[in-house]
Short mmCIF file of C-alpha atoms and ligand atoms in Angstrom, two decimals:
data_model
loop_
_atom_site.label_atom_id
_atom_site.label_comp_id
_atom_site.label_asym_id
_atom_site.label_seq_id
_atom_site.Cartn_x
_atom_site.Cartn_y
_atom_site.Cartn_z
CA MET A 843 5.38 21.41 -43.84
CA ALA A 844 5.65 21.91 -40.09
CA HIS A 845 2.66 20.60 -38.21
CA GLN A 846 1.01 22.69 -35.52
CA TRP A 847 -0.30 20.40 -32.76
CA ARG A 848 -4.07 20.87 -32.31
CA GLY A 849 -4.74 19.14 -28.99
CA VAL A 850 -5.65 15.49 -28.41
CA ILE A 851 -9.28 15.58 -29.56
CA HIS A 852 -8.48 16.99 -32.99
CA GLU A 853 -5.35 14.86 -33.35
CA TYR A 854 -7.02 11.57 -32.37
CA PHE A 855 -10.66 12.27 -33.15
CA ASP A 856 -11.26 8.89 -34.86
CA ARG A 857 -9.87 7.00 -31.90
CA LEU A 858 -11.76 8.78 -29.12
CA ASP A 859 -15.28 8.31 -27.84
CA ILE A 860 -16.65 11.66 -28.96
CA GLU A 861 -19.35 12.51 -31.49
CA ALA A 862 -18.80 14.73 -34.50
CA GLY A 863 -20.37 18.08 -33.66
CA ASN A 864 -19.55 17.90 -29.94
CA PRO A 865 -17.92 21.18 -28.91
CA VAL A 866 -14.16 20.83 -28.49
CA ILE A 867 -12.71 22.64 -25.50
CA THR A 868 -8.95 22.57 -25.91
CA LEU A 869 -5.86 24.38 -24.72
CA GLY A 870 -3.57 22.47 -27.09
CA GLU A 871 -2.81 19.60 -24.69
CA GLY A 872 -0.76 16.51 -25.63
CA GLY A 873 2.09 16.20 -28.09
CA THR A 874 4.51 16.20 -25.16
CA PRO A 875 8.22 15.33 -25.49
CA LEU A 876 9.63 11.85 -25.05
CA VAL A 877 13.05 12.64 -23.64
CA ASP A 878 15.94 10.21 -23.91
CA ALA A 879 17.16 9.84 -20.31
CA CYS A 880 20.62 8.33 -20.92
CA ALA A 881 21.78 9.10 -17.40
CA LEU A 882 18.88 7.14 -15.94
CA ALA A 883 19.38 4.26 -18.38
CA GLY A 884 23.02 4.14 -17.24
CA LEU A 885 21.99 4.18 -13.60
CA VAL A 886 19.63 1.20 -13.90
CA GLY A 887 21.53 -0.75 -16.59
CA ALA A 888 18.78 -0.53 -19.22
CA GLU A 889 19.20 -0.18 -22.97
CA ARG A 890 17.00 2.92 -23.19
CA VAL A 891 14.93 4.93 -20.73
CA TYR A 892 12.62 7.65 -22.00
CA LEU A 893 10.65 10.16 -19.99
CA LYS A 894 7.21 11.16 -21.27
CA VAL A 895 7.30 14.71 -19.97
CA GLU A 896 3.70 15.54 -19.12
CA GLY A 897 4.66 18.74 -17.33
CA MET A 898 4.72 20.23 -20.83
CA ASN A 899 0.93 20.21 -21.01
CA PRO A 900 -0.94 23.57 -20.85
CA THR A 901 -1.56 23.47 -17.08
CA GLY A 902 1.63 21.53 -16.37
CA SER A 903 0.32 18.00 -15.88
CA PHE A 904 -1.10 14.97 -17.70
CA LYS A 905 -4.58 15.82 -16.42
CA ASP A 906 -5.15 18.10 -19.42
CA ARG A 907 -5.41 15.12 -21.80
CA GLY A 908 -8.41 13.84 -19.88
CA MET A 909 -9.83 17.24 -19.03
CA THR A 910 -10.22 18.31 -22.66
CA MET A 911 -12.44 15.25 -23.16
CA ALA A 912 -14.34 15.55 -19.87
CA VAL A 913 -15.09 19.27 -20.20
CA SER A 914 -15.90 19.04 -23.93
CA LYS A 915 -18.41 16.28 -23.27
CA ALA A 916 -19.81 18.07 -20.23
CA VAL A 917 -20.41 21.16 -22.38
CA GLY A 918 -21.91 18.95 -25.10
CA ARG A 919 -24.42 17.72 -22.52
CA GLY A 920 -25.25 21.27 -21.49
CA ALA A 921 -23.35 21.39 -18.18
CA LYS A 922 -22.94 24.85 -16.69
CA ALA A 923 -20.49 23.80 -13.94
CA VAL A 924 -17.92 21.08 -13.31
CA ILE A 925 -16.75 19.72 -9.97
CA CYS A 926 -13.75 17.66 -8.87
CA ALA A 927 -11.91 16.46 -5.82
CA SER A 928 -8.20 17.00 -6.17
CA THR A 929 -4.73 16.82 -4.71
CA GLY A 930 -4.04 19.86 -6.91
CA ASN A 931 -3.40 19.03 -10.54
CA THR A 932 -6.92 17.95 -11.45
CA SER A 933 -8.26 21.15 -9.92
CA ALA A 934 -5.79 23.30 -11.86
CA SER A 935 -6.77 21.55 -15.08
CA ALA A 936 -10.53 21.54 -14.46
CA ALA A 937 -10.43 25.25 -13.59
CA ALA A 938 -8.50 26.13 -16.76
CA TYR A 939 -10.69 24.12 -19.13
CA ALA A 940 -13.85 25.43 -17.47
CA ALA A 941 -12.51 28.95 -17.95
CA GLN A 942 -11.92 28.23 -21.65
CA ALA A 943 -15.43 26.76 -21.93
CA GLY A 944 -17.02 29.72 -20.13
CA ILE A 945 -18.55 27.56 -17.41
CA ALA A 946 -18.02 27.47 -13.63
CA SER A 947 -15.71 25.13 -11.72
CA VAL A 948 -15.87 23.90 -8.16
CA VAL A 949 -12.84 22.20 -6.64
CA LEU A 950 -12.62 20.29 -3.37
CA ILE A 951 -9.10 20.04 -1.97
CA PRO A 952 -7.73 18.49 1.22
CA GLU A 953 -7.05 21.33 3.64
CA GLY A 954 -3.38 22.35 3.81
CA LYS A 955 -2.24 19.46 1.63
CA ILE A 956 -1.88 20.84 -1.85
CA ALA A 957 1.17 22.49 -3.39
CA LEU A 958 1.04 26.28 -3.64
CA GLY A 959 1.60 26.37 -7.41
CA LYS A 960 -1.49 24.24 -7.99
CA LEU A 961 -3.63 26.23 -5.60
CA SER A 962 -2.62 29.43 -7.35
CA GLN A 963 -3.63 27.93 -10.70
CA ALA A 964 -7.11 27.11 -9.42
CA VAL A 965 -7.41 30.63 -7.98
CA ALA A 966 -6.11 32.19 -11.19
CA HIS A 967 -8.70 30.35 -13.29
CA LYS A 968 -11.48 31.49 -10.96
CA ALA A 969 -12.49 28.13 -9.52
CA GLN A 970 -14.72 28.12 -6.46
CA ILE A 971 -12.34 26.46 -4.04
CA MET A 972 -13.43 24.56 -0.95
CA GLN A 973 -10.71 23.36 1.41
CA VAL A 974 -12.23 20.26 2.93
CA GLN A 975 -11.41 19.12 6.46
CA GLY A 976 -10.35 15.67 5.34
CA ASN A 977 -8.03 13.95 2.88
CA PHE A 978 -8.40 13.42 -0.88
CA ASP A 979 -10.50 10.28 -0.39
CA ASP A 980 -13.01 12.29 1.68
CA CYS A 981 -13.05 14.99 -1.01
CA LEU A 982 -13.88 12.43 -3.70
CA VAL A 983 -16.81 11.01 -1.72
CA LEU A 984 -18.11 14.55 -1.28
CA ALA A 985 -17.63 15.43 -4.97
CA ARG A 986 -19.53 12.32 -6.08
CA ASP A 987 -22.33 13.09 -3.67
CA LEU A 988 -22.65 16.70 -4.90
CA ALA A 989 -22.50 15.66 -8.57
CA GLU A 990 -25.21 13.09 -8.01
CA ASN A 991 -27.59 15.47 -6.29
CA TYR A 992 -26.82 18.94 -7.67
CA PRO A 993 -26.32 20.43 -11.15
CA VAL A 994 -22.51 20.03 -11.23
CA HIS A 995 -20.76 17.63 -13.62
CA LEU A 996 -18.06 15.38 -12.12
CA VAL A 997 -14.68 15.50 -13.91
CA ASN A 998 -12.62 13.20 -11.70
CA SER A 999 -11.12 10.11 -13.34
CA VAL A 1000 -14.11 8.03 -12.20
CA ASN A 1001 -15.60 9.78 -15.23
CA PRO A 1002 -14.58 7.50 -18.14
CA ASP A 1003 -14.11 10.52 -20.43
CA ARG A 1004 -10.98 11.34 -18.43
CA ILE A 1005 -9.41 7.90 -18.94
CA GLU A 1006 -10.40 8.06 -22.60
CA GLY A 1007 -8.46 11.30 -23.10
CA GLN A 1008 -5.47 10.16 -21.08
CA LYS A 1009 -4.99 7.01 -23.17
CA THR A 1010 -3.57 9.27 -25.89
CA GLY A 1011 -0.30 9.34 -23.92
CA ALA A 1012 0.26 5.72 -24.98
CA PHE A 1013 -0.60 6.53 -28.62
CA GLU A 1014 2.09 9.21 -28.65
CA VAL A 1015 4.70 6.89 -27.15
CA VAL A 1016 4.05 4.25 -29.80
CA GLU A 1017 4.03 6.82 -32.62
CA ARG A 1018 7.30 8.31 -31.48
CA LEU A 1019 9.15 5.01 -30.86
CA GLY A 1020 7.52 2.93 -33.58
CA TYR A 1021 7.10 0.09 -31.08
CA ALA A 1022 5.82 -0.54 -27.56
CA PRO A 1023 8.38 -0.35 -24.75
CA ASP A 1024 9.12 -3.44 -22.66
CA LEU A 1025 8.06 -1.61 -19.52
CA HIS A 1026 5.92 1.43 -18.91
CA VAL A 1027 6.38 2.91 -15.44
CA LEU A 1028 4.12 5.45 -13.72
CA PRO A 1029 3.45 7.06 -10.38
CA VAL A 1030 0.10 5.89 -9.02
CA GLY A 1031 -2.54 7.65 -6.93
CA ASN A 1032 -6.08 6.80 -8.04
CA ALA A 1033 -4.51 4.62 -10.76
CA GLY A 1034 -6.51 6.42 -13.44
CA ASN A 1035 -3.46 7.22 -15.53
CA TYR A 1036 -1.99 3.75 -15.10
CA SER A 1037 -5.28 2.32 -16.39
CA ALA A 1038 -5.50 4.90 -19.18
CA TYR A 1039 -2.06 4.07 -20.61
CA PHE A 1040 -2.94 0.39 -20.52
CA LYS A 1041 -6.15 1.11 -22.44
CA GLY A 1042 -4.14 3.05 -25.02
CA TYR A 1043 -1.61 0.27 -25.49
CA LYS A 1044 -4.36 -2.33 -25.79
CA GLU A 1045 -6.04 -0.33 -28.51
CA GLU A 1046 -2.72 -0.04 -30.33
CA ARG A 1047 -2.38 -3.81 -30.19
CA GLU A 1048 -5.93 -4.38 -31.39
CA ALA A 1049 -5.23 -2.01 -34.29
CA GLY A 1050 -2.18 -4.14 -35.14
CA VAL A 1051 0.24 -1.25 -34.57
CA ILE A 1052 2.16 -3.07 -31.82
CA LYS A 1053 2.63 -6.77 -31.18
CA HIS A 1054 3.05 -6.92 -27.42
CA LEU A 1055 1.81 -4.90 -24.46
CA PRO A 1056 4.36 -3.30 -22.17
CA GLN A 1057 4.44 -4.54 -18.61
CA MET A 1058 2.75 -1.83 -16.56
CA TRP A 1059 4.73 -0.94 -13.44
CA GLY A 1060 3.02 1.40 -10.97
CA TYR A 1061 4.64 2.97 -7.92
CA GLN A 1062 3.14 4.62 -4.88
CA ALA A 1063 4.68 6.37 -1.89
CA GLU A 1064 5.30 4.01 1.04
CA GLY A 1065 3.01 5.88 3.43
CA SER A 1066 0.26 5.87 0.83
CA ALA A 1067 0.52 2.50 -0.86
CA PRO A 1068 -2.82 0.66 -0.87
CA PHE A 1069 -1.85 -1.47 -3.87
CA THR A 1070 1.19 -2.80 -2.05
CA VAL A 1071 -0.63 -3.54 1.19
CA GLY A 1072 -3.61 -4.94 -0.73
CA HIS A 1073 -6.37 -2.79 0.77
CA PRO A 1074 -7.28 0.90 1.14
CA VAL A 1075 -5.18 2.93 3.58
CA LYS A 1076 -7.12 5.09 6.05
CA HIS A 1077 -4.55 7.79 6.74
CA PRO A 1078 -2.28 8.09 3.70
CA ASP A 1079 0.83 10.14 4.24
CA THR A 1080 3.70 11.31 2.02
CA ILE A 1081 5.44 14.53 1.00
CA ALA A 1082 4.34 13.62 -2.54
CA THR A 1083 0.97 15.30 -2.00
CA ALA A 1084 -0.29 14.61 -5.54
CA ILE A 1085 -0.42 10.88 -4.78
CA ARG A 1086 -1.46 11.11 -1.14
CA ILE A 1087 -4.43 8.81 -1.81
CA GLY A 1088 -5.54 5.89 0.33
CA ASN A 1089 -8.52 4.55 -1.61
CA PRO A 1090 -7.75 4.52 -5.35
CA ALA A 1091 -10.84 5.17 -7.47
CA SER A 1092 -9.65 2.95 -10.34
CA TRP A 1093 -8.80 -0.05 -8.17
CA ASP A 1094 -10.38 -2.71 -10.39
CA LEU A 1095 -9.22 -1.27 -13.71
CA ALA A 1096 -5.70 -1.11 -12.34
CA GLN A 1097 -5.70 -4.69 -11.10
CA THR A 1098 -6.81 -5.85 -14.54
CA ALA A 1099 -4.10 -3.77 -16.21
CA LYS A 1100 -1.48 -5.20 -13.89
CA THR A 1101 -2.54 -8.79 -14.43
CA GLU A 1102 -3.07 -8.58 -18.20
CA SER A 1103 0.25 -6.84 -18.78
CA GLY A 1104 2.26 -9.01 -16.39
CA GLY A 1105 3.03 -5.82 -14.49
CA ARG A 1106 3.47 -4.92 -10.87
CA PHE A 1107 2.88 -2.38 -8.13
CA GLY A 1108 5.49 -1.25 -5.66
CA ALA A 1109 6.23 1.47 -3.14
CA VAL A 1110 9.14 3.82 -2.50
CA SER A 1111 10.01 6.01 0.46
CA ASP A 1112 9.76 9.81 0.43
CA LYS A 1113 13.56 9.86 0.61
CA GLU A 1114 13.85 7.75 -2.53
CA ILE A 1115 11.33 10.02 -4.28
CA LEU A 1116 13.25 13.17 -3.38
CA TRP A 1117 16.56 11.61 -4.42
CA MET A 1118 15.14 10.79 -7.86
CA HIS A 1119 13.47 14.20 -8.10
CA ARG A 1120 16.94 15.74 -7.74
CA PHE A 1121 18.59 13.22 -10.10
CA LEU A 1122 16.12 13.96 -12.89
CA SER A 1123 16.70 17.70 -12.50
CA GLN A 1124 20.48 17.47 -12.23
CA GLU A 1125 21.36 14.64 -14.60
CA VAL A 1126 18.54 14.57 -17.16
CA GLY A 1127 17.48 18.24 -17.22
CA VAL A 1128 13.83 17.49 -16.54
CA PHE A 1129 12.29 19.32 -13.58
CA VAL A 1130 9.29 17.47 -12.17
CA GLU A 1131 7.25 17.72 -9.02
CA PRO A 1132 8.27 15.15 -6.36
CA SER A 1133 5.27 12.86 -6.98
CA SER A 1134 6.26 12.61 -10.61
CA ALA A 1135 9.63 11.13 -9.69
CA THR A 1136 7.95 8.17 -7.96
CA GLY A 1137 7.93 5.93 -11.06
CA ALA A 1138 11.62 6.48 -11.77
CA ALA A 1139 12.41 5.98 -8.08
CA GLY A 1140 10.55 2.66 -8.25
CA LEU A 1141 12.54 1.56 -11.27
CA LEU A 1142 15.81 2.32 -9.50
CA LYS A 1143 14.64 0.44 -6.43
CA ALA A 1144 13.77 -2.60 -8.55
CA PHE A 1145 17.23 -2.47 -10.12
CA LYS A 1146 18.89 -2.21 -6.71
CA GLN A 1147 16.87 -5.21 -5.56
CA GLY A 1148 18.34 -7.27 -8.37
CA GLU A 1149 16.01 -6.74 -11.33
CA ASN A 1150 17.95 -7.23 -14.58
CA LEU A 1151 16.99 -4.47 -17.00
CA GLU A 1152 19.68 -5.21 -19.57
CA GLY A 1153 18.46 -4.69 -23.12
CA LYS A 1154 15.15 -3.24 -21.93
CA HIS A 1155 13.41 -0.26 -23.48
CA ILE A 1156 11.55 1.60 -20.76
CA VAL A 1157 9.19 4.57 -20.78
CA ILE A 1158 8.41 6.45 -17.59
CA THR A 1159 5.62 9.01 -17.46
CA VAL A 1160 6.69 11.99 -15.41
CA THR A 1161 3.34 13.49 -14.64
CA GLY A 1162 3.67 17.10 -13.45
CA HIS A 1163 5.95 20.12 -13.76
CA GLY A 1164 8.50 20.93 -11.07
CA LEU A 1165 7.34 24.54 -10.85
CA LYS A 1166 4.06 23.41 -9.30
CA ASP A 1167 5.76 22.28 -6.11
CA SER A 1168 9.07 24.09 -6.38
CA MET A 1169 10.03 24.27 -2.69
CA TRP A 1170 11.63 20.81 -2.88
CA ALA A 1171 14.27 22.05 -5.31
CA LEU A 1172 15.32 24.71 -2.82
CA LYS A 1173 16.44 22.17 -0.22
CA ASP A 1174 19.52 19.95 -0.22
CA GLU A 1175 19.54 16.24 0.56
CA ASP A 1176 19.62 16.93 4.30
CA GLY A 1177 16.67 19.31 4.11
CA ASN A 1178 18.76 22.49 4.45
CA ASP A 1179 17.68 25.56 2.48
CA ILE A 1180 19.63 26.30 -0.67
CA ALA A 1181 20.15 30.00 -1.34
CA PRO A 1182 22.21 31.53 -4.16
CA GLN A 1183 25.41 33.28 -3.05
CA SER A 1184 25.35 37.05 -2.97
CA VAL A 1185 28.23 38.75 -4.82
CA SER A 1186 29.41 42.22 -5.80
CA THR A 1187 29.54 43.38 -9.44
CA ASP A 1188 33.32 42.81 -9.59
CA ALA A 1189 34.19 40.18 -12.24
CA ALA A 1190 37.42 39.12 -10.49
CA GLU A 1191 35.56 38.48 -7.25
CA VAL A 1192 32.76 36.54 -8.96
CA ALA A 1193 35.32 34.47 -10.90
CA GLU A 1194 37.17 33.67 -7.69
CA ARG A 1195 33.97 32.57 -5.97
CA LEU A 1196 33.23 30.36 -8.99
CA GLY A 1197 36.70 28.85 -8.79
CA LEU A 1198 37.59 30.08 -12.29
CA SER A 1199 41.19 30.96 -13.18
CA LYS A 1200 41.93 33.48 -15.93
CA LYS A 1201 42.31 32.18 -19.54
N1 F0G B 750 1.28 12.41 -10.62
C1 F0G B 750 0.72 13.60 -10.40
C2 F0G B 750 1.57 14.80 -10.57
C3 F0G B 750 -0.65 13.69 -10.03
O1 F0G B 750 -1.19 14.87 -9.82
C4 F0G B 750 -1.39 12.51 -9.86
C5 F0G B 750 -2.79 12.55 -9.46
C6 F0G B 750 -0.75 11.29 -10.11
C7 F0G B 750 0.58 11.27 -10.48
C8 F0G B 750 -1.46 9.99 -10.00
O2 F0G B 750 -2.34 9.80 -11.04
O3 F0G B 750 -4.39 9.39 -9.74
O4 F0G B 750 -4.25 8.79 -12.16
O5 F0G B 750 -2.99 7.49 -10.45
N2 F0G B 750 -3.38 13.61 -9.10
C9 F0G B 750 -4.82 13.72 -8.83
C10 F0G B 750 -5.21 15.16 -8.64
C11 F0G B 750 -5.31 12.83 -7.79
O6 F0G B 750 -6.20 15.45 -7.97
O7 F0G B 750 -4.55 16.03 -9.19
P1 F0G B 750 -3.58 8.79 -10.84
#
């Protein structure tokens, strides 16, 4: 019988830190596709590359896996409002789950630096939105301060309930493949998701489902790459606004994950990110927001620098949907606007413009 996916809490109840009887606030998150990216495997000389397409979540990003846990537990504790700092996706997710729960949401976003699609989601779900005169790191300090001193419950990934929910991404990869990949590659901002996947894989190993842990490879944008430079960055900058973060909240967890998995951190330029963003759309059929292409761009960079990926099975989490930050698809490689041609209703003329000759 066909199985209707019930969201990560119901699907993985026994493996999550949540009590029986806790309310479950869900929008049906998780159960996302693992897409065979042959074109990318060919490009980097790997045996298999799969994309874990997290844009297929209810609000279009991986945040929903953690938000169902964070908001459910907040409601279980009697919270009437949640708060988060966000580069966009967390705010969209928090606002949607708060709406479903019937509680209020407050989101703090860096002024002028979030994609329009994400802002419209937060507005649509009736969040109270504050554009803060500062960057994401400033917003997070402010959110923590407010949550500590006022009756608003923090749902950023410094809240362990978020990481707990997001670890289910690794469970799904293992279930679908039947083994752990050699490498798991992700874009990194606060490094919450990087740490969450590692937690998931570790639990799979402890349960005896997999034998080895994948190496965790995390990539940041060059202008916003504290893990590569080895210390927080004061003025992070990149077109990949989702990961425009200079002081990652999960610094220590991420370092442990890197070391224990034999993984690495790296950085790629905005140009490399946009190139991969286009490649994934054009050659794999998966439309992601630019930030989400950062992991794949990092893998290609490693290959170009001489990394031998022959025989490797690789999973890359692509974190958010392309429709959230769609303006980048409407520009060519040189930054020129792409506009569809205008044609008459005459079939012969349209065929000629398309370069088609009659059958
Ligand atoms: N990709 C996307 C699309 C994101 O929105 C984020 C983070 C990341 C990757 C990085 O994940 O922080 O767990 O390392 N977005 C947060 C937000 C910061 O506010 O939406 P991370």
